[in-house]
Backbone as CSV, one residue per row, in Angstrom:
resi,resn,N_x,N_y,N_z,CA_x,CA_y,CA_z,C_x,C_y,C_z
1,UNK,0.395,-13.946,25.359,-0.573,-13.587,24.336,-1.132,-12.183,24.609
2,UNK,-1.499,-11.385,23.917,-1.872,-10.180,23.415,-3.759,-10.231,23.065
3,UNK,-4.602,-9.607,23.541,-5.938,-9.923,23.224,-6.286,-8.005,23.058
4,UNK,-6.092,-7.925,21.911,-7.023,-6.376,21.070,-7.930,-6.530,20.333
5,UNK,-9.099,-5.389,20.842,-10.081,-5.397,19.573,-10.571,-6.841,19.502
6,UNK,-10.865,-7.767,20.530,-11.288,-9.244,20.179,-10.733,-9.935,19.369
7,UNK,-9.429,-9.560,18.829,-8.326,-10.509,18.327,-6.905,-11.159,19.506
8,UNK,-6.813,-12.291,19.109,-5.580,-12.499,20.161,-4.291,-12.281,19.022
9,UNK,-3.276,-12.014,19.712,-1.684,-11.971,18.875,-0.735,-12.319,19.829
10,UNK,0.054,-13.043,19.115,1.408,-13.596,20.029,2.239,-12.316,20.271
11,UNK,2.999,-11.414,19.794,3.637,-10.720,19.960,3.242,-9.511,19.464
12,UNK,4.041,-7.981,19.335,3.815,-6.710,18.972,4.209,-7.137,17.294
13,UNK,4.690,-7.827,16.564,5.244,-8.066,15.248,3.735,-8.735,14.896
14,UNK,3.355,-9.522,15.929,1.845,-9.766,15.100,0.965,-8.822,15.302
15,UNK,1.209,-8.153,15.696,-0.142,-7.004,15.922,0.252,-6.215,14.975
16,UNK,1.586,-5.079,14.438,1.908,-5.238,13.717,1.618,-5.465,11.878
17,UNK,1.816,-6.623,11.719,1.786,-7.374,10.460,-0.053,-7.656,10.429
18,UNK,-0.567,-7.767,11.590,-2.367,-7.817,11.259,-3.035,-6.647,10.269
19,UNK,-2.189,-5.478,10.492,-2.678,-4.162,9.704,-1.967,-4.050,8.283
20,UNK,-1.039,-4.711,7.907,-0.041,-4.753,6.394,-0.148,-6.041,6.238
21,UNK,-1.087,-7.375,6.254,-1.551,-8.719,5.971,-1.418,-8.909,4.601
22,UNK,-0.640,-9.218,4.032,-0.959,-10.180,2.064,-0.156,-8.646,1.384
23,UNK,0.206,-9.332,0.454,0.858,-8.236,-0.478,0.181,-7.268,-0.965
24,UNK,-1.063,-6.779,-1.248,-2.000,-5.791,-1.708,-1.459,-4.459,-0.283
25,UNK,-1.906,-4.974,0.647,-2.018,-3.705,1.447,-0.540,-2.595,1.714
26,UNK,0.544,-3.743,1.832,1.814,-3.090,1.873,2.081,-2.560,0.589
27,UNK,1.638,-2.484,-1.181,1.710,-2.052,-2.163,1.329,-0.557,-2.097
28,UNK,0.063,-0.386,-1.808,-1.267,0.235,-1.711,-0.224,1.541,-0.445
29,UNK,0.203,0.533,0.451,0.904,1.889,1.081,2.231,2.527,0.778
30,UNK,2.546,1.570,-0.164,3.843,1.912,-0.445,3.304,2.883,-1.854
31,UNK,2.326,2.932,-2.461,2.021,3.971,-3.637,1.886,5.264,-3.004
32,UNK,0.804,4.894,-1.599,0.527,6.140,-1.191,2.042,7.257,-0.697
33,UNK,2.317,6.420,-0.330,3.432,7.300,0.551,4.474,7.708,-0.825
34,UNK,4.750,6.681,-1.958,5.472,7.465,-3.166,4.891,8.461,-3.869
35,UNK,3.210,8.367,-3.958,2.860,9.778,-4.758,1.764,10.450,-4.018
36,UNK,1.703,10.538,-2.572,1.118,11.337,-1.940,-1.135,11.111,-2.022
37,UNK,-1.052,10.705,-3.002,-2.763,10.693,-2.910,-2.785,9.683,-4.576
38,UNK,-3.774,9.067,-4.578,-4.298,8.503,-5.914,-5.593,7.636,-6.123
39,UNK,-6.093,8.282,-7.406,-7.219,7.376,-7.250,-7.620,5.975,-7.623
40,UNK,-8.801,5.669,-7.225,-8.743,3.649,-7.210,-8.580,3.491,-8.900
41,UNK,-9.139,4.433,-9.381,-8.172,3.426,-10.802,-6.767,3.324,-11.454
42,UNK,-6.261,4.549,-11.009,-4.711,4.596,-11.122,-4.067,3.437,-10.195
43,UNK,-4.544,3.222,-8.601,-3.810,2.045,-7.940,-4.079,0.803,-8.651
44,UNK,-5.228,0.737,-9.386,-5.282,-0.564,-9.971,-4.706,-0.719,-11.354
45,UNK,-3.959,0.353,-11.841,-3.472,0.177,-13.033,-1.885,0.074,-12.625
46,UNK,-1.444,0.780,-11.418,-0.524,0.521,-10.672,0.030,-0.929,-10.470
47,UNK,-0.981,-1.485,-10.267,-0.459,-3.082,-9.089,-1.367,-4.060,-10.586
48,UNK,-0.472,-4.503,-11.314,-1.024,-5.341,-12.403,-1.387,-6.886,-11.336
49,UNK,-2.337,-7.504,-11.757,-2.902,-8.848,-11.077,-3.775,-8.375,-9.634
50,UNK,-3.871,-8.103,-9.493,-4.693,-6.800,-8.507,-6.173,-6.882,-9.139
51,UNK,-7.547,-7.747,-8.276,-8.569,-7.695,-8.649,-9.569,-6.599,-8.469
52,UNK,-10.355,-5.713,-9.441,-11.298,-4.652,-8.459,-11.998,-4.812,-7.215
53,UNK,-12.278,-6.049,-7.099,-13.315,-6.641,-5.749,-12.003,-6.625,-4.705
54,UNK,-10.313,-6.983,-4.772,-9.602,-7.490,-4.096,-9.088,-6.081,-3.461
55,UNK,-8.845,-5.180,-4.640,-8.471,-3.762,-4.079,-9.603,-3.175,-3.288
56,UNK,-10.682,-3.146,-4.024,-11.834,-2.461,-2.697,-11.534,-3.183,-1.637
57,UNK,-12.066,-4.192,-1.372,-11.716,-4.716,-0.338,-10.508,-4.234,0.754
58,UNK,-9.076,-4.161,-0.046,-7.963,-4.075,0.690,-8.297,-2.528,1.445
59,UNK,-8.653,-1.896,0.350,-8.479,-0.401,0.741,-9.703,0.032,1.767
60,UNK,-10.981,-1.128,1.500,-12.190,-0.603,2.790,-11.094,-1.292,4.343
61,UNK,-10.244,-1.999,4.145,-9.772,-2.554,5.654,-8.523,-1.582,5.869
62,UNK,-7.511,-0.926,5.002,-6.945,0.210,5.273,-7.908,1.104,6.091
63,UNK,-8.607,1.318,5.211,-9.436,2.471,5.676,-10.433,2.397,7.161
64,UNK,-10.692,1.221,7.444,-11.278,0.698,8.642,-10.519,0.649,9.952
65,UNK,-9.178,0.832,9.128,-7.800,0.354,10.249,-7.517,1.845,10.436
66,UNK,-7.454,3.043,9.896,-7.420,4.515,9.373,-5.919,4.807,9.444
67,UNK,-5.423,3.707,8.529,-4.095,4.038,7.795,-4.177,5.017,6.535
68,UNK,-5.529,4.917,5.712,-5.664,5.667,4.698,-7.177,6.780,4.636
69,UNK,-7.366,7.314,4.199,-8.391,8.365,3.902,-9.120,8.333,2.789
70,UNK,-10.193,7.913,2.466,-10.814,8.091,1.492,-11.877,9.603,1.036
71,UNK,-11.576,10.265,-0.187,-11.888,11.586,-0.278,-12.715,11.161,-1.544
72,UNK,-13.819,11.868,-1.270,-15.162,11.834,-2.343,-15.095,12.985,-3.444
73,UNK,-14.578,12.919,-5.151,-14.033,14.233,-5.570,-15.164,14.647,-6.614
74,UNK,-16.012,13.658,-6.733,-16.935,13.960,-7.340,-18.258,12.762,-7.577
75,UNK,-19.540,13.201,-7.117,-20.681,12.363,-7.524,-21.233,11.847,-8.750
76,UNK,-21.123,12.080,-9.812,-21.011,11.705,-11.088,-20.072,12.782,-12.088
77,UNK,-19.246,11.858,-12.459,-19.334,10.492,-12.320,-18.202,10.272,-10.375
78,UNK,-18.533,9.062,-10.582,-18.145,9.003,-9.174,-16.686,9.042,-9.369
79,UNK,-15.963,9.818,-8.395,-14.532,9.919,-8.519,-13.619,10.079,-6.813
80,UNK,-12.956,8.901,-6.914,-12.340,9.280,-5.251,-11.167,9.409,-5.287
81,UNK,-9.850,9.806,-4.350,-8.828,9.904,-4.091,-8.516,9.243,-2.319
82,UNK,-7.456,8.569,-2.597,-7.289,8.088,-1.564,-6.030,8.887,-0.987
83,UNK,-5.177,8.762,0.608,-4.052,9.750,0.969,-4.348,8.578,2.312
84,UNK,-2.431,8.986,2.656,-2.497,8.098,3.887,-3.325,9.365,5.242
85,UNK,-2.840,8.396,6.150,-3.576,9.441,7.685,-2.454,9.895,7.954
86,UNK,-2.367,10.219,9.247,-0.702,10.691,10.221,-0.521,8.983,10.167
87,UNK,-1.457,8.207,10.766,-0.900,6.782,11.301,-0.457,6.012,10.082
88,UNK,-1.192,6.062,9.104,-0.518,5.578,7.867,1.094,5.610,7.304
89,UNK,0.961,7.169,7.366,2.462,8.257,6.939,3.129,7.149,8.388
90,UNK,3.278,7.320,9.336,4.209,6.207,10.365,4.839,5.071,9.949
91,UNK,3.326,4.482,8.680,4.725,3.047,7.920,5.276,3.183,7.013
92,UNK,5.512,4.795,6.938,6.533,4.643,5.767,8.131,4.279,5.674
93,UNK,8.199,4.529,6.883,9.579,3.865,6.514,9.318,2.317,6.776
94,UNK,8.723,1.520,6.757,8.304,0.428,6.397,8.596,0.244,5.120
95,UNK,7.880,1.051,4.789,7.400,0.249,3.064,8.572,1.363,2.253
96,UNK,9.543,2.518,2.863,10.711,2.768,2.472,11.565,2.091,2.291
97,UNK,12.050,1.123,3.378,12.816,0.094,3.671,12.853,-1.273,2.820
98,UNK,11.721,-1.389,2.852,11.430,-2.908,1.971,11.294,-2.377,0.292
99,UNK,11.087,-0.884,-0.288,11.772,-0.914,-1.755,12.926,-0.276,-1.714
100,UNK,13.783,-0.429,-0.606,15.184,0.204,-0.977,15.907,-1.349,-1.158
101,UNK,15.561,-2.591,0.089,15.873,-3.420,-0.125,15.743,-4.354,-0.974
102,UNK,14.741,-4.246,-1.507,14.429,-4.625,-3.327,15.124,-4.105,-4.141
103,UNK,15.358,-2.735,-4.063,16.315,-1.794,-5.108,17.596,-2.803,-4.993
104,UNK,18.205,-2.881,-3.792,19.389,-3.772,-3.601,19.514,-4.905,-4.102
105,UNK,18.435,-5.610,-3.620,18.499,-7.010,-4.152,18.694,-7.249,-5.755
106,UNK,17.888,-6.384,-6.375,17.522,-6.484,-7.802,18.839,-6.533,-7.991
107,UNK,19.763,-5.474,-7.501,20.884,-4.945,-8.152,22.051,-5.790,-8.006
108,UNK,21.582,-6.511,-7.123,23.233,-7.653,-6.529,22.710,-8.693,-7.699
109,UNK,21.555,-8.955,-8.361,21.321,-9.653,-9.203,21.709,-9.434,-10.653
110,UNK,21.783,-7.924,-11.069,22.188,-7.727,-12.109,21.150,-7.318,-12.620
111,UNK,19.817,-6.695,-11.875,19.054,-5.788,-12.670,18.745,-4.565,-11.782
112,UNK,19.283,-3.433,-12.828,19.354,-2.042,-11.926,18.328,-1.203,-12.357
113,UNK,17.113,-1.186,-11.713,15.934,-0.529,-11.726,16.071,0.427,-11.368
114,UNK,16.814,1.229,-10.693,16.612,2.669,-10.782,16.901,3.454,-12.296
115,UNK,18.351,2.663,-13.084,18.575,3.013,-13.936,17.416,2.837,-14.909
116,UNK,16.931,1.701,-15.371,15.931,0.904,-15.761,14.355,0.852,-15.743
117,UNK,14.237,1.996,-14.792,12.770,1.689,-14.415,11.456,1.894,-15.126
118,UNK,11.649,2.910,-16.432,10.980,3.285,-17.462,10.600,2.036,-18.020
119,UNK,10.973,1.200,-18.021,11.101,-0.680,-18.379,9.879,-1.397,-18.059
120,UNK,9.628,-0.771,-16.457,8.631,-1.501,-15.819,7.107,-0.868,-15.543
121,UNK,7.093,0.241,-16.365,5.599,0.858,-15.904,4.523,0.144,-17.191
């Protein structure tokens, strides 16, 4: 067993997977790292079923974890931009990997989203 930060973990894959937990956060990094910075209402128009309370949330524990950066662009009206860190930018080939292997999968299925993808925004 593994004991960080007053958490225990069985292995380095759980320590790991503690910082990319539930499908929101691996999304959230996988936007960042495709368009470099965006703000919380574009990610939430991004990730359809995605609650406002569920995304704050996700993105205050990114941000607690300092995978991501939160930038203040204006006080009224209030306007932020989010961007990964250096440590963030590190899972990208993470979250490279897992939509190339989606790209694949889709495609051994018979739906080719790269061709297609105008389809899905």
């Amino acid at each position: 067993m593994i004991t960080l930060h007053e958490k225990t973990f069985t292995c380095p894959i759980d320590v790991s997977l503690s910082f990319i937990n539930g499908k929101w956060k691996v999304l959230i990094l996988g936007h960042l790292h495709r368009f470099q910075r965006s703000s919380f209402s574009n990610l939430r128009e991004q990730m359809p079923g995605i609650s406002e309370k569920m995304l704050t949330q996700q993105l205050r524990d990114l941000e607690k974890d300092l995978l991501i950066e939160k930038h203040v662009l204006s006080a009224k009206p209030y306007r932020v931009e989010y961007t990964l860190t250096p440590l963030g930018q590190s899972l990208s080939p993470v979250t490279e990997f897992l939509s190339q292997w989606g790209i694949r999968y889709l495609k051994d299925n018979g739906i080719d989203y790269l061709k297609d993808q105008h389809l899905y925004k």
